[in-house]
Amino acid sequence: MYISNSTSFIQNLKPYEEIIPALISEAEEVKLNQKDYKANGIIFTEDDSLSFRCGTENYKMDVTEFALSQYCNKIGMPNNFFKKLRTSKEPALIEMARKNINTLAGFGPDNIMFRCNKNIVRGVLTDKYTPFDTVEILKAFNNELNYSNEMTPADFKVAGYAHDPDMLHLRMIYGDPIKGEGIEHGIYAGMTINTSNIGVGKISVNFMLYRQVCSNGMIISHFNQNLFSQRHINISVPEIAAGLSYTFGIFPQIAAQIQDKLTKASTTKISNELLNLQEKGYRMETVKNKLGVSDKDMEDIKKINIWKVLAYFI
């Protein structure tokens, strides 16, 4: 796991080619330890494990709290109620929790699928779920980026990522910072990739806009636009490839549009915009009153550019 410290964000950017191949190898290792089971005859045992049958084989595995909450949801067991009973210090309540969940299991769906890693149940889904894990996402992303006519791996730097057997969150910065008058530390266009191996959310690629707010590298995000998303149902490699190809086509266009708008905002004085308002019939006295500023403040405001006003509010 590599998470860039927020107070040294810009200084800690890593080249795409340094991080992504290593991350793919890491995800491949996770995949090797992952296995799915169509589970039947499920029993919550006295040691808080799940025993089940898959085909003709019997298994018993530990279960994460999140997977246990998913299982409760699948069989109609209120998870908060179950957890309160299960973690009670009263043996009678603990036994009640076990009896209730195992009784309801008999009324649950017959297409439950356990997603396991290193013999730990980490996700409880149904067979409608289409496995398309982190390693497949990363390989598809990397492959489409290398064949893209719009962008290359050299255009990106990795700002940080979080990766474990359950999920991936990857943040990348695109190109050079957007600069202009009054934009002291630069605006960065970027991209995030999110996916879950246990049914927490969709595969998603989002356009992000980051503003460095001080010279030590601290950044804050201001803009989030979804470029591509796909539920883990009926996924196919060609569909993922087409979605990523579209993403790589539209991403530079969005970045360029924002560059144009920020350039205009950093070079256009407030006085120019106030003049436009006057031409449209607005009285400056009305504008001043709505802003709640004095005559002197109004004169000072006219001298600054639009970006400084925007930066103050965001």
PDB file of C-alpha atoms in Angstrom:
ATOM      1  CA  MET A   1       0.000   0.000   0.000  1.00  0.00           C
ATOM      2  CA  TYR A   2       1.377   3.418  -0.988  1.00  0.00           C
ATOM      3  CA  ILE A   3      -0.515   6.465   0.208  1.00  0.00           C
ATOM      4  CA  SER A   4       0.939   9.876  -0.532  1.00  0.00           C
ATOM      5  CA  ASN A   5       1.025  12.076   2.564  1.00  0.00           C
ATOM      6  CA  SER A   6      -1.379  14.961   1.955  1.00  0.00           C
ATOM      7  CA  THR A   7       1.189  17.496   3.177  1.00  0.00           C
ATOM      8  CA  SER A   8       3.771  16.405   0.610  1.00  0.00           C
ATOM      9  CA  PHE A   9       1.444  15.385  -2.193  1.00  0.00           C
ATOM     10  CA  ILE A  10       3.236  17.040  -5.117  1.00  0.00           C
ATOM     11  CA  GLN A  11       6.721  16.082  -3.962  1.00  0.00           C
ATOM     12  CA  ASN A  12       5.718  12.411  -3.627  1.00  0.00           C
ATOM     13  CA  LEU A  13       4.349  11.910  -7.135  1.00  0.00           C
ATOM     14  CA  LYS A  14       5.741   8.730  -8.685  1.00  0.00           C
ATOM     15  CA  PRO A  15       6.151   7.906 -12.400  1.00  0.00           C
ATOM     16  CA  TYR A  16       3.388   5.691 -13.786  1.00  0.00           C
ATOM     17  CA  GLU A  17       5.906   3.125 -15.049  1.00  0.00           C
ATOM     18  CA  GLU A  18       7.470   2.864 -11.602  1.00  0.00           C
ATOM     19  CA  ILE A  19       4.253   2.110  -9.722  1.00  0.00           C
ATOM     20  CA  ILE A  20       1.696   0.427 -12.006  1.00  0.00           C
ATOM     21  CA  PRO A  21       3.701  -2.682 -13.076  1.00  0.00           C
ATOM     22  CA  ALA A  22       4.535  -3.324  -9.400  1.00  0.00           C
ATOM     23  CA  LEU A  23       0.889  -2.804  -8.458  1.00  0.00           C
ATOM     24  CA  ILE A  24      -0.193  -5.290 -11.143  1.00  0.00           C
ATOM     25  CA  SER A  25       2.230  -7.861  -9.690  1.00  0.00           C
ATOM     26  CA  GLU A  26       0.803  -7.186  -6.226  1.00  0.00           C
ATOM     27  CA  ALA A  27      -2.741  -7.677  -7.545  1.00  0.00           C
ATOM     28  CA  GLU A  28      -1.713 -10.913  -9.291  1.00  0.00           C
ATOM     29  CA  GLU A  29      -0.463 -12.239  -5.942  1.00  0.00           C
ATOM     30  CA  VAL A  30      -3.831 -11.418  -4.373  1.00  0.00           C
ATOM     31  CA  LYS A  31      -5.600 -13.197  -7.236  1.00  0.00           C
ATOM     32  CA  LEU A  32      -3.561 -16.367  -6.702  1.00  0.00           C
ATOM     33  CA  ASN A  33      -4.943 -16.643  -3.159  1.00  0.00           C
ATOM     34  CA  GLN A  34      -8.530 -15.912  -4.182  1.00  0.00           C
ATOM     35  CA  LYS A  35     -11.219 -18.513  -4.752  1.00  0.00           C
ATOM     36  CA  ASP A  36     -15.004 -18.444  -5.148  1.00  0.00           C
ATOM     37  CA  TYR A  37     -17.387 -21.055  -3.764  1.00  0.00           C
ATOM     38  CA  LYS A  38     -21.062 -21.659  -4.458  1.00  0.00           C
ATOM     39  CA  ALA A  39     -22.010 -22.301  -0.847  1.00  0.00           C
ATOM     40  CA  ASN A  40     -24.742 -24.597   0.448  1.00  0.00           C
ATOM     41  CA  GLY A  41     -25.567 -25.941   3.908  1.00  0.00           C
ATOM     42  CA  ILE A  42     -24.127 -22.833   5.562  1.00  0.00           C
ATOM     43  CA  ILE A  43     -23.737 -22.915   9.354  1.00  0.00           C
ATOM     44  CA  PHE A  44     -22.433 -20.187  11.647  1.00  0.00           C
ATOM     45  CA  THR A  45     -20.325 -22.137  14.130  1.00  0.00           C
ATOM     46  CA  GLU A  46     -19.587 -21.696  17.835  1.00  0.00           C
ATOM     47  CA  ASP A  47     -16.149 -20.224  17.075  1.00  0.00           C
ATOM     48  CA  ASP A  48     -17.668 -17.541  14.792  1.00  0.00           C
ATOM     49  CA  SER A  49     -16.639 -19.282  11.561  1.00  0.00           C
ATOM     50  CA  LEU A  50     -18.733 -20.366   8.594  1.00  0.00           C
ATOM     51  CA  SER A  51     -18.961 -24.009   7.628  1.00  0.00           C
ATOM     52  CA  PHE A  52     -20.456 -24.816   4.231  1.00  0.00           C
ATOM     53  CA  ARG A  53     -20.587 -27.284   1.401  1.00  0.00           C
ATOM     54  CA  CYS A  54     -19.508 -26.665  -2.193  1.00  0.00           C
ATOM     55  CA  GLY A  55     -20.210 -29.557  -4.530  1.00  0.00           C
ATOM     56  CA  THR A  56     -19.204 -32.670  -2.614  1.00  0.00           C
ATOM     57  CA  GLU A  57     -16.590 -30.918  -0.445  1.00  0.00           C
ATOM     58  CA  ASN A  58     -17.057 -29.517   3.060  1.00  0.00           C
ATOM     59  CA  TYR A  59     -15.260 -26.380   4.240  1.00  0.00           C
ATOM     60  CA  LYS A  60     -14.884 -24.278   7.361  1.00  0.00           C
ATOM     61  CA  MET A  61     -13.442 -20.750   7.168  1.00  0.00           C
ATOM     62  CA  ASP A  62     -13.055 -17.608   9.200  1.00  0.00           C
ATOM     63  CA  VAL A  63     -15.189 -14.669   8.056  1.00  0.00           C
ATOM     64  CA  THR A  64     -14.624 -10.900   8.097  1.00  0.00           C
ATOM     65  CA  GLU A  65     -17.112  -8.622   9.845  1.00  0.00           C
ATOM     66  CA  PHE A  66     -18.061  -7.076   6.515  1.00  0.00           C
ATOM     67  CA  ALA A  67     -18.698 -10.449   4.864  1.00  0.00           C
ATOM     68  CA  LEU A  68     -20.755 -11.522   7.868  1.00  0.00           C
ATOM     69  CA  SER A  69     -22.897  -8.390   7.499  1.00  0.00           C
ATOM     70  CA  GLN A  70     -23.380  -9.260   3.805  1.00  0.00           C
ATOM     71  CA  TYR A  71     -24.438 -12.772   4.760  1.00  0.00           C
ATOM     72  CA  CYS A  72     -26.953 -11.409   7.277  1.00  0.00           C
ATOM     73  CA  ASN A  73     -28.389  -9.170   4.580  1.00  0.00           C
ATOM     74  CA  LYS A  74     -28.735 -12.081   2.154  1.00  0.00           C
ATOM     75  CA  ILE A  75     -30.740 -14.227   4.570  1.00  0.00           C
ATOM     76  CA  GLY A  76     -32.810 -11.422   6.120  1.00  0.00           C
ATOM     77  CA  MET A  77     -31.079 -11.294   9.495  1.00  0.00           C
ATOM     78  CA  PRO A  78     -30.844  -7.724  10.934  1.00  0.00           C
ATOM     79  CA  ASN A  79     -27.080  -7.334  11.234  1.00  0.00           C
ATOM     80  CA  ASN A  80     -27.045  -4.839  14.121  1.00  0.00           C
ATOM     81  CA  PHE A  81     -29.352  -7.059  16.152  1.00  0.00           C
ATOM     82  CA  PHE A  82     -27.264 -10.145  15.344  1.00  0.00           C
ATOM     83  CA  LYS A  83     -24.003  -8.392  16.227  1.00  0.00           C
ATOM     84  CA  LYS A  84     -25.420  -7.144  19.529  1.00  0.00           C
ATOM     85  CA  LEU A  85     -26.448 -10.669  20.499  1.00  0.00           C
ATOM     86  CA  ARG A  86     -23.228 -12.242  19.233  1.00  0.00           C
ATOM     87  CA  THR A  87     -20.941  -9.854  21.128  1.00  0.00           C
ATOM     88  CA  SER A  88     -22.948 -10.036  24.333  1.00  0.00           C
ATOM     89  CA  LYS A  89     -21.325 -11.373  27.506  1.00  0.00           C
ATOM     90  CA  GLU A  90     -24.427 -13.483  28.162  1.00  0.00           C
ATOM     91  CA  PRO A  91     -24.003 -17.069  26.867  1.00  0.00           C
ATOM     92  CA  ALA A  92     -27.766 -17.371  26.345  1.00  0.00           C
ATOM     93  CA  LEU A  93     -27.797 -14.349  24.009  1.00  0.00           C
ATOM     94  CA  ILE A  94     -24.771 -15.635  22.086  1.00  0.00           C
ATOM     95  CA  GLU A  95     -26.525 -18.961  21.591  1.00  0.00           C
ATOM     96  CA  MET A  96     -29.691 -17.131  20.509  1.00  0.00           C
ATOM     97  CA  ALA A  97     -27.698 -15.278  17.843  1.00  0.00           C
ATOM     98  CA  ARG A  98     -26.312 -18.540  16.480  1.00  0.00           C
ATOM     99  CA  LYS A  99     -29.692 -20.287  16.449  1.00  0.00           C
ATOM    100  CA  ASN A 100     -31.416 -17.346  14.759  1.00  0.00           C
ATOM    101  CA  ILE A 101     -28.886 -16.952  11.948  1.00  0.00           C
ATOM    102  CA  ASN A 102     -28.732 -20.697  11.278  1.00  0.00           C
ATOM    103  CA  THR A 103     -32.534 -20.958  11.236  1.00  0.00           C
ATOM    104  CA  LEU A 104     -32.849 -18.062   8.770  1.00  0.00           C
ATOM    105  CA  ALA A 105     -30.127 -19.611   6.612  1.00  0.00           C
ATOM    106  CA  GLY A 106     -32.638 -22.290   5.620  1.00  0.00           C
ATOM    107  CA  PHE A 107     -34.858 -19.603   4.069  1.00  0.00           C
ATOM    108  CA  GLY A 108     -32.062 -17.746   2.287  1.00  0.00           C
ATOM    109  CA  PRO A 109     -31.280 -17.811  -1.452  1.00  0.00           C
ATOM    110  CA  ASP A 110     -29.778 -20.944  -2.959  1.00  0.00           C
ATOM    111  CA  ASN A 111     -27.275 -19.073  -5.137  1.00  0.00           C
ATOM    112  CA  ILE A 112     -24.974 -17.620  -2.473  1.00  0.00           C
ATOM    113  CA  MET A 113     -21.337 -17.246  -3.494  1.00  0.00           C
ATOM    114  CA  PHE A 114     -18.470 -16.857  -1.029  1.00  0.00           C
ATOM    115  CA  ARG A 115     -15.463 -14.845  -2.213  1.00  0.00           C
ATOM    116  CA  CYS A 116     -12.496 -16.069  -0.200  1.00  0.00           C
ATOM    117  CA  ASN A 117      -8.855 -15.127   0.080  1.00  0.00           C
ATOM    118  CA  LYS A 118      -6.373 -17.268   1.955  1.00  0.00           C
ATOM    119  CA  ASN A 119      -9.294 -19.324   3.276  1.00  0.00           C
ATOM    120  CA  ILE A 120     -11.069 -16.318   4.789  1.00  0.00           C
ATOM    121  CA  VAL A 121     -14.575 -15.444   3.600  1.00  0.00           C
ATOM    122  CA  ARG A 122     -14.228 -11.787   2.582  1.00  0.00           C
ATOM    123  CA  GLY A 123     -17.364 -11.322   0.484  1.00  0.00           C
ATOM    124  CA  VAL A 124     -20.839 -12.875   0.379  1.00  0.00           C
ATOM    125  CA  LEU A 125     -22.571 -12.351  -2.956  1.00  0.00           C
ATOM    126  CA  THR A 126     -24.756 -14.284  -5.368  1.00  0.00           C
ATOM    127  CA  ASP A 127     -23.848 -16.055  -8.577  1.00  0.00           C
ATOM    128  CA  LYS A 128     -25.129 -12.994 -10.501  1.00  0.00           C
ATOM    129  CA  TYR A 129     -21.892 -11.281  -9.489  1.00  0.00           C
ATOM    130  CA  THR A 130     -19.289 -11.346 -12.278  1.00  0.00           C
ATOM    131  CA  PRO A 131     -15.745 -11.589 -10.915  1.00  0.00           C
ATOM    132  CA  PHE A 132     -13.555  -8.953 -12.565  1.00  0.00           C
ATOM    133  CA  ASP A 133     -10.925  -8.233 -10.006  1.00  0.00           C
ATOM    134  CA  THR A 134      -8.308  -5.562  -9.432  1.00  0.00           C
ATOM    135  CA  VAL A 135      -5.671  -7.298 -11.521  1.00  0.00           C
ATOM    136  CA  GLU A 136      -8.011  -7.513 -14.540  1.00  0.00           C
ATOM    137  CA  ILE A 137      -8.923  -3.825 -14.178  1.00  0.00           C
ATOM    138  CA  LEU A 138      -5.303  -2.738 -13.940  1.00  0.00           C
ATOM    139  CA  LYS A 139      -4.232  -4.858 -16.915  1.00  0.00           C
ATOM    140  CA  ALA A 140      -7.119  -3.579 -19.031  1.00  0.00           C
ATOM    141  CA  PHE A 141      -6.348   0.017 -18.029  1.00  0.00           C
ATOM    142  CA  ASN A 142      -2.639  -0.385 -18.731  1.00  0.00           C
ATOM    143  CA  ASN A 143      -3.256  -2.094 -22.063  1.00  0.00           C
ATOM    144  CA  GLU A 144      -5.725   0.530 -23.314  1.00  0.00           C
ATOM    145  CA  LEU A 145      -3.486   3.380 -22.166  1.00  0.00           C
ATOM    146  CA  ASN A 146      -0.518   1.930 -24.051  1.00  0.00           C
ATOM    147  CA  TYR A 147      -2.609   1.692 -27.234  1.00  0.00           C
ATOM    148  CA  SER A 148      -4.357   5.051 -26.800  1.00  0.00           C
ATOM    149  CA  ASN A 149      -3.846   7.733 -29.430  1.00  0.00           C
ATOM    150  CA  GLU A 150      -4.692  10.468 -26.922  1.00  0.00           C
ATOM    151  CA  MET A 151      -2.484   9.733 -23.892  1.00  0.00           C
ATOM    152  CA  THR A 152       0.532   7.667 -22.849  1.00  0.00           C
ATOM    153  CA  PRO A 153       1.773   6.294 -19.513  1.00  0.00           C
ATOM    154  CA  ALA A 154       4.363   9.096 -19.501  1.00  0.00           C
ATOM    155  CA  ASP A 155       1.498  11.617 -19.189  1.00  0.00           C
ATOM    156  CA  PHE A 156       0.597  10.308 -15.724  1.00  0.00           C
ATOM    157  CA  LYS A 157       2.161  10.302 -12.300  1.00  0.00           C
ATOM    158  CA  VAL A 158       0.788   8.229  -9.432  1.00  0.00           C
ATOM    159  CA  ALA A 159      -0.261  10.297  -6.434  1.00  0.00           C
ATOM    160  CA  GLY A 160      -1.035   7.295  -4.253  1.00  0.00           C
ATOM    161  CA  TYR A 161      -3.076   4.125  -3.941  1.00  0.00           C
ATOM    162  CA  ALA A 162      -4.715   1.853  -1.413  1.00  0.00           C
ATOM    163  CA  HIS A 163      -4.874  -1.836  -2.316  1.00  0.00           C
ATOM    164  CA  ASP A 164      -5.803  -4.964  -0.377  1.00  0.00           C
ATOM    165  CA  PRO A 165      -7.682  -8.205  -1.173  1.00  0.00           C
ATOM    166  CA  ASP A 166     -10.979  -6.301  -0.998  1.00  0.00           C
ATOM    167  CA  MET A 167     -10.439  -3.103  -3.008  1.00  0.00           C
ATOM    168  CA  LEU A 168      -8.337  -0.690  -5.022  1.00  0.00           C
ATOM    169  CA  HIS A 169      -8.286   3.106  -4.898  1.00  0.00           C
ATOM    170  CA  LEU A 170      -5.748   4.642  -7.292  1.00  0.00           C
ATOM    171  CA  ARG A 171      -5.056   8.357  -7.761  1.00  0.00           C
ATOM    172  CA  MET A 172      -3.109   9.767 -10.701  1.00  0.00           C
ATOM    173  CA  ILE A 173      -2.120  13.242 -11.890  1.00  0.00           C
ATOM    174  CA  TYR A 174      -2.175  14.117 -15.591  1.00  0.00           C
ATOM    175  CA  GLY A 175       0.351  16.338 -17.323  1.00  0.00           C
ATOM    176  CA  ASP A 176       1.706  19.623 -15.998  1.00  0.00           C
ATOM    177  CA  PRO A 177      -0.078  21.871 -13.517  1.00  0.00           C
ATOM    178  CA  ILE A 178      -2.522  24.423 -14.883  1.00  0.00           C
ATOM    179  CA  LYS A 179      -1.200  27.885 -14.036  1.00  0.00           C
ATOM    180  CA  GLY A 180      -2.284  31.466 -14.475  1.00  0.00           C
ATOM    181  CA  GLU A 181      -2.290  34.867 -12.844  1.00  0.00           C
ATOM    182  CA  GLY A 182      -3.218  34.437  -9.203  1.00  0.00           C
ATOM    183  CA  ILE A 183      -3.033  30.617  -9.366  1.00  0.00           C
ATOM    184  CA  GLU A 184      -0.005  30.476  -7.122  1.00  0.00           C
ATOM    185  CA  HIS A 185       0.680  26.772  -6.781  1.00  0.00           C
ATOM    186  CA  GLY A 186      -1.120  25.283  -9.748  1.00  0.00           C
ATOM    187  CA  ILE A 187      -4.232  23.246 -10.497  1.00  0.00           C
ATOM    188  CA  TYR A 188      -3.784  19.574 -11.315  1.00  0.00           C
ATOM    189  CA  ALA A 189      -6.067  17.477 -13.498  1.00  0.00           C
ATOM    190  CA  GLY A 190      -6.207  13.908 -12.321  1.00  0.00           C
ATOM    191  CA  MET A 191      -7.964  10.582 -12.400  1.00  0.00           C
ATOM    192  CA  THR A 192      -9.103   8.074  -9.790  1.00  0.00           C
ATOM    193  CA  ILE A 193      -9.812   4.386 -10.317  1.00  0.00           C
ATOM    194  CA  ASN A 194     -11.958   2.544  -7.784  1.00  0.00           C
ATOM    195  CA  THR A 195     -13.005  -1.071  -7.726  1.00  0.00           C
ATOM    196  CA  SER A 196     -14.098  -3.625  -5.160  1.00  0.00           C
ATOM    197  CA  ASN A 197     -13.536  -7.388  -5.215  1.00  0.00           C
ATOM    198  CA  ILE A 198     -16.321  -8.034  -2.711  1.00  0.00           C
ATOM    199  CA  GLY A 199     -19.308  -6.169  -4.120  1.00  0.00           C
ATOM    200  CA  VAL A 200     -18.950  -2.872  -2.233  1.00  0.00           C
ATOM    201  CA  GLY A 201     -19.239  -0.702  -5.338  1.00  0.00           C
ATOM    202  CA  LYS A 202     -18.898  -0.355  -9.084  1.00  0.00           C
ATOM    203  CA  ILE A 203     -15.777  -0.216 -11.159  1.00  0.00           C
ATOM    204  CA  SER A 204     -15.396   3.528 -11.687  1.00  0.00           C
ATOM    205  CA  VAL A 205     -12.987   5.951 -13.328  1.00  0.00           C
ATOM    206  CA  ASN A 206     -13.444   9.602 -12.329  1.00  0.00           C
ATOM    207  CA  PHE A 207     -11.934  12.859 -13.512  1.00  0.00           C
ATOM    208  CA  MET A 208     -10.606  14.847 -10.549  1.00  0.00           C
ATOM    209  CA  LEU A 209      -9.333  18.393 -10.180  1.00  0.00           C
ATOM    210  CA  TYR A 210      -6.820  19.153  -7.438  1.00  0.00           C
ATOM    211  CA  ARG A 211      -5.664  22.526  -6.168  1.00  0.00           C
ATOM    212  CA  GLN A 212      -2.365  22.862  -4.356  1.00  0.00           C
ATOM    213  CA  VAL A 213      -3.164  25.280  -1.569  1.00  0.00           C
ATOM    214  CA  CYS A 214       0.294  25.978  -0.186  1.00  0.00           C
ATOM    215  CA  SER A 215       3.935  25.600  -1.069  1.00  0.00           C
ATOM    216  CA  ASN A 216       4.458  22.470   1.062  1.00  0.00           C
ATOM    217  CA  GLY A 217       2.393  20.436  -1.405  1.00  0.00           C
ATOM    218  CA  MET A 218      -0.923  20.143   0.436  1.00  0.00           C
ATOM    219  CA  ILE A 219      -3.818  19.706  -1.999  1.00  0.00           C
ATOM    220  CA  ILE A 220      -7.609  19.664  -1.918  1.00  0.00           C
ATOM    221  CA  SER A 221      -9.962  18.277  -4.558  1.00  0.00           C
ATOM    222  CA  HIS A 222     -12.734  20.389  -6.067  1.00  0.00           C
ATOM    223  CA  PHE A 223     -14.241  18.512  -8.970  1.00  0.00           C
ATOM    224  CA  ASN A 224     -15.339  14.957  -9.584  1.00  0.00           C
ATOM    225  CA  GLN A 225     -16.860  13.765 -12.865  1.00  0.00           C
ATOM    226  CA  ASN A 226     -17.513  10.121 -13.612  1.00  0.00           C
ATOM    227  CA  LEU A 227     -15.967   9.038 -16.900  1.00  0.00           C
ATOM    228  CA  PHE A 228     -16.708   5.322 -16.786  1.00  0.00           C
ATOM    229  CA  SER A 229     -18.517   2.939 -14.456  1.00  0.00           C
ATOM    230  CA  GLN A 230     -19.534  -0.701 -14.628  1.00  0.00           C
ATOM    231  CA  ARG A 231     -21.401  -2.883 -12.156  1.00  0.00           C
ATOM    232  CA  HIS A 232     -20.019  -6.339 -11.458  1.00  0.00           C
ATOM    233  CA  ILE A 233     -22.784  -7.953 -13.504  1.00  0.00           C
ATOM    234  CA  ASN A 234     -22.373  -9.363 -17.021  1.00  0.00           C
ATOM    235  CA  ILE A 235     -18.921  -7.810 -17.392  1.00  0.00           C
ATOM    236  CA  SER A 236     -16.938  -8.558 -20.525  1.00  0.00           C
ATOM    237  CA  VAL A 237     -13.384  -7.586 -21.425  1.00  0.00           C
ATOM    238  CA  PRO A 238     -14.471  -5.874 -24.680  1.00  0.00           C
ATOM    239  CA  GLU A 239     -16.973  -3.702 -22.758  1.00  0.00           C
ATOM    240  CA  ILE A 240     -14.321  -2.680 -20.233  1.00  0.00           C
ATOM    241  CA  ALA A 241     -11.852  -1.971 -23.047  1.00  0.00           C
ATOM    242  CA  ALA A 242     -14.418   0.165 -24.908  1.00  0.00           C
ATOM    243  CA  GLY A 243     -15.234   2.116 -21.740  1.00  0.00           C
ATOM    244  CA  LEU A 244     -11.579   2.792 -20.997  1.00  0.00           C
ATOM    245  CA  SER A 245     -10.891   3.744 -24.607  1.00  0.00           C
ATOM    246  CA  TYR A 246     -13.707   6.300 -24.401  1.00  0.00           C
ATOM    247  CA  THR A 247     -12.249   7.575 -21.123  1.00  0.00           C
ATOM    248  CA  PHE A 248      -8.831   8.139 -22.659  1.00  0.00           C
ATOM    249  CA  GLY A 249     -10.462   9.979 -25.550  1.00  0.00           C
ATOM    250  CA  ILE A 250     -12.530  12.387 -23.465  1.00  0.00           C
ATOM    251  CA  PHE A 251     -10.123  12.971 -20.563  1.00  0.00           C
ATOM    252  CA  PRO A 252      -7.727  15.335 -22.414  1.00  0.00           C
ATOM    253  CA  GLN A 253     -10.719  17.273 -23.776  1.00  0.00           C
ATOM    254  CA  ILE A 254     -12.068  17.907 -20.258  1.00  0.00           C
ATOM    255  CA  ALA A 255      -8.602  18.901 -19.049  1.00  0.00           C
ATOM    256  CA  ALA A 256      -8.236  21.341 -21.972  1.00  0.00           C
ATOM    257  CA  GLN A 257     -11.675  22.873 -21.339  1.00  0.00           C
ATOM    258  CA  ILE A 258     -10.802  23.447 -17.697  1.00  0.00           C
ATOM    259  CA  GLN A 259      -7.451  24.917 -18.730  1.00  0.00           C
ATOM    260  CA  ASP A 260      -9.282  27.414 -20.968  1.00  0.00           C
ATOM    261  CA  LYS A 261     -11.804  28.346 -18.281  1.00  0.00           C
ATOM    262  CA  LEU A 262      -9.155  28.783 -15.600  1.00  0.00           C
ATOM    263  CA  THR A 263      -6.966  30.826 -17.929  1.00  0.00           C
ATOM    264  CA  LYS A 264      -9.914  33.108 -18.612  1.00  0.00           C
ATOM    265  CA  ALA A 265     -10.755  33.322 -14.907  1.00  0.00           C
ATOM    266  CA  SER A 266      -7.151  34.210 -14.019  1.00  0.00           C
ATOM    267  CA  THR A 267      -6.859  36.946 -16.664  1.00  0.00           C
ATOM    268  CA  THR A 268     -10.313  38.532 -16.501  1.00  0.00           C
ATOM    269  CA  LYS A 269     -10.644  41.384 -14.034  1.00  0.00           C
ATOM    270  CA  ILE A 270     -13.792  41.690 -11.978  1.00  0.00           C
ATOM    271  CA  SER A 271     -14.196  45.207 -13.376  1.00  0.00           C
ATOM    272  CA  ASN A 272     -14.698  43.743 -16.858  1.00  0.00           C
ATOM    273  CA  GLU A 273     -17.478  41.499 -15.623  1.00  0.00           C
ATOM    274  CA  LEU A 274     -19.100  44.372 -13.731  1.00  0.00           C
ATOM    275  CA  LEU A 275     -18.997  46.405 -16.956  1.00  0.00           C
ATOM    276  CA  ASN A 276     -20.811  43.540 -18.695  1.00  0.00           C
ATOM    277  CA  LEU A 277     -23.450  43.624 -15.964  1.00  0.00           C
ATOM    278  CA  GLN A 278     -23.864  47.356 -16.462  1.00  0.00           C
ATOM    279  CA  GLU A 279     -24.367  46.828 -20.185  1.00  0.00           C
ATOM    280  CA  LYS A 280     -27.091  44.315 -19.332  1.00  0.00           C
ATOM    281  CA  GLY A 281     -28.932  46.920 -17.247  1.00  0.00           C
ATOM    282  CA  TYR A 282     -27.684  46.081 -13.737  1.00  0.00           C
ATOM    283  CA  ARG A 283     -27.054  49.049 -11.441  1.00  0.00           C
ATOM    284  CA  MET A 284     -23.695  48.917  -9.633  1.00  0.00           C
ATOM    285  CA  GLU A 285     -25.342  50.148  -6.458  1.00  0.00           C
ATOM    286  CA  THR A 286     -27.573  47.067  -6.496  1.00  0.00           C
ATOM    287  CA  VAL A 287     -24.592  44.753  -7.076  1.00  0.00           C
ATOM    288  CA  LYS A 288     -22.648  46.425  -4.249  1.00  0.00           C
ATOM    289  CA  ASN A 289     -25.577  46.071  -1.843  1.00  0.00           C
ATOM    290  CA  LYS A 290     -26.065  42.395  -2.712  1.00  0.00           C
ATOM    291  CA  LEU A 291     -22.357  41.762  -2.068  1.00  0.00           C
ATOM    292  CA  GLY A 292     -22.625  43.693   1.198  1.00  0.00           C
ATOM    293  CA  VAL A 293     -19.410  45.666   0.645  1.00  0.00           C
ATOM    294  CA  SER A 294     -18.419  49.300   1.054  1.00  0.00           C
ATOM    295  CA  ASP A 295     -17.504  51.705  -1.772  1.00  0.00           C
ATOM    296  CA  LYS A 296     -13.794  51.255  -0.982  1.00  0.00           C
ATOM    297  CA  ASP A 297     -14.065  47.465  -0.940  1.00  0.00           C
ATOM    298  CA  MET A 298     -15.942  47.596  -4.230  1.00  0.00           C
ATOM    299  CA  GLU A 299     -13.074  49.493  -5.835  1.00  0.00           C
ATOM    300  CA  ASP A 300     -10.577  46.950  -4.485  1.00  0.00           C
ATOM    301  CA  ILE A 301     -12.685  44.063  -5.784  1.00  0.00           C
ATOM    302  CA  LYS A 302     -12.688  45.540  -9.289  1.00  0.00           C
ATOM    303  CA  LYS A 303      -8.895  45.261  -9.439  1.00  0.00           C
ATOM    304  CA  ILE A 304      -8.645  41.509  -8.867  1.00  0.00           C
ATOM    305  CA  ASN A 305      -9.311  38.658 -11.270  1.00  0.00           C
ATOM    306  CA  ILE A 306     -12.164  36.170 -11.175  1.00  0.00           C
ATOM    307  CA  TRP A 307      -9.910  33.294 -10.084  1.00  0.00           C
ATOM    308  CA  LYS A 308      -9.012  35.007  -6.796  1.00  0.00           C
ATOM    309  CA  VAL A 309     -12.697  35.316  -5.978  1.00  0.00           C
ATOM    310  CA  LEU A 310     -13.339  31.670  -6.884  1.00  0.00           C
ATOM    311  CA  ALA A 311     -10.329  30.493  -4.891  1.00  0.00           C
ATOM    312  CA  TYR A 312     -11.628  32.341  -1.841  1.00  0.00           C
ATOM    313  CA  PHE A 313     -14.951  30.490  -1.919  1.00  0.00           C
ATOM    314  CA  ILE A 314     -13.578  27.026  -2.772  1.00  0.00           C
TER     315      ILE A 314
END
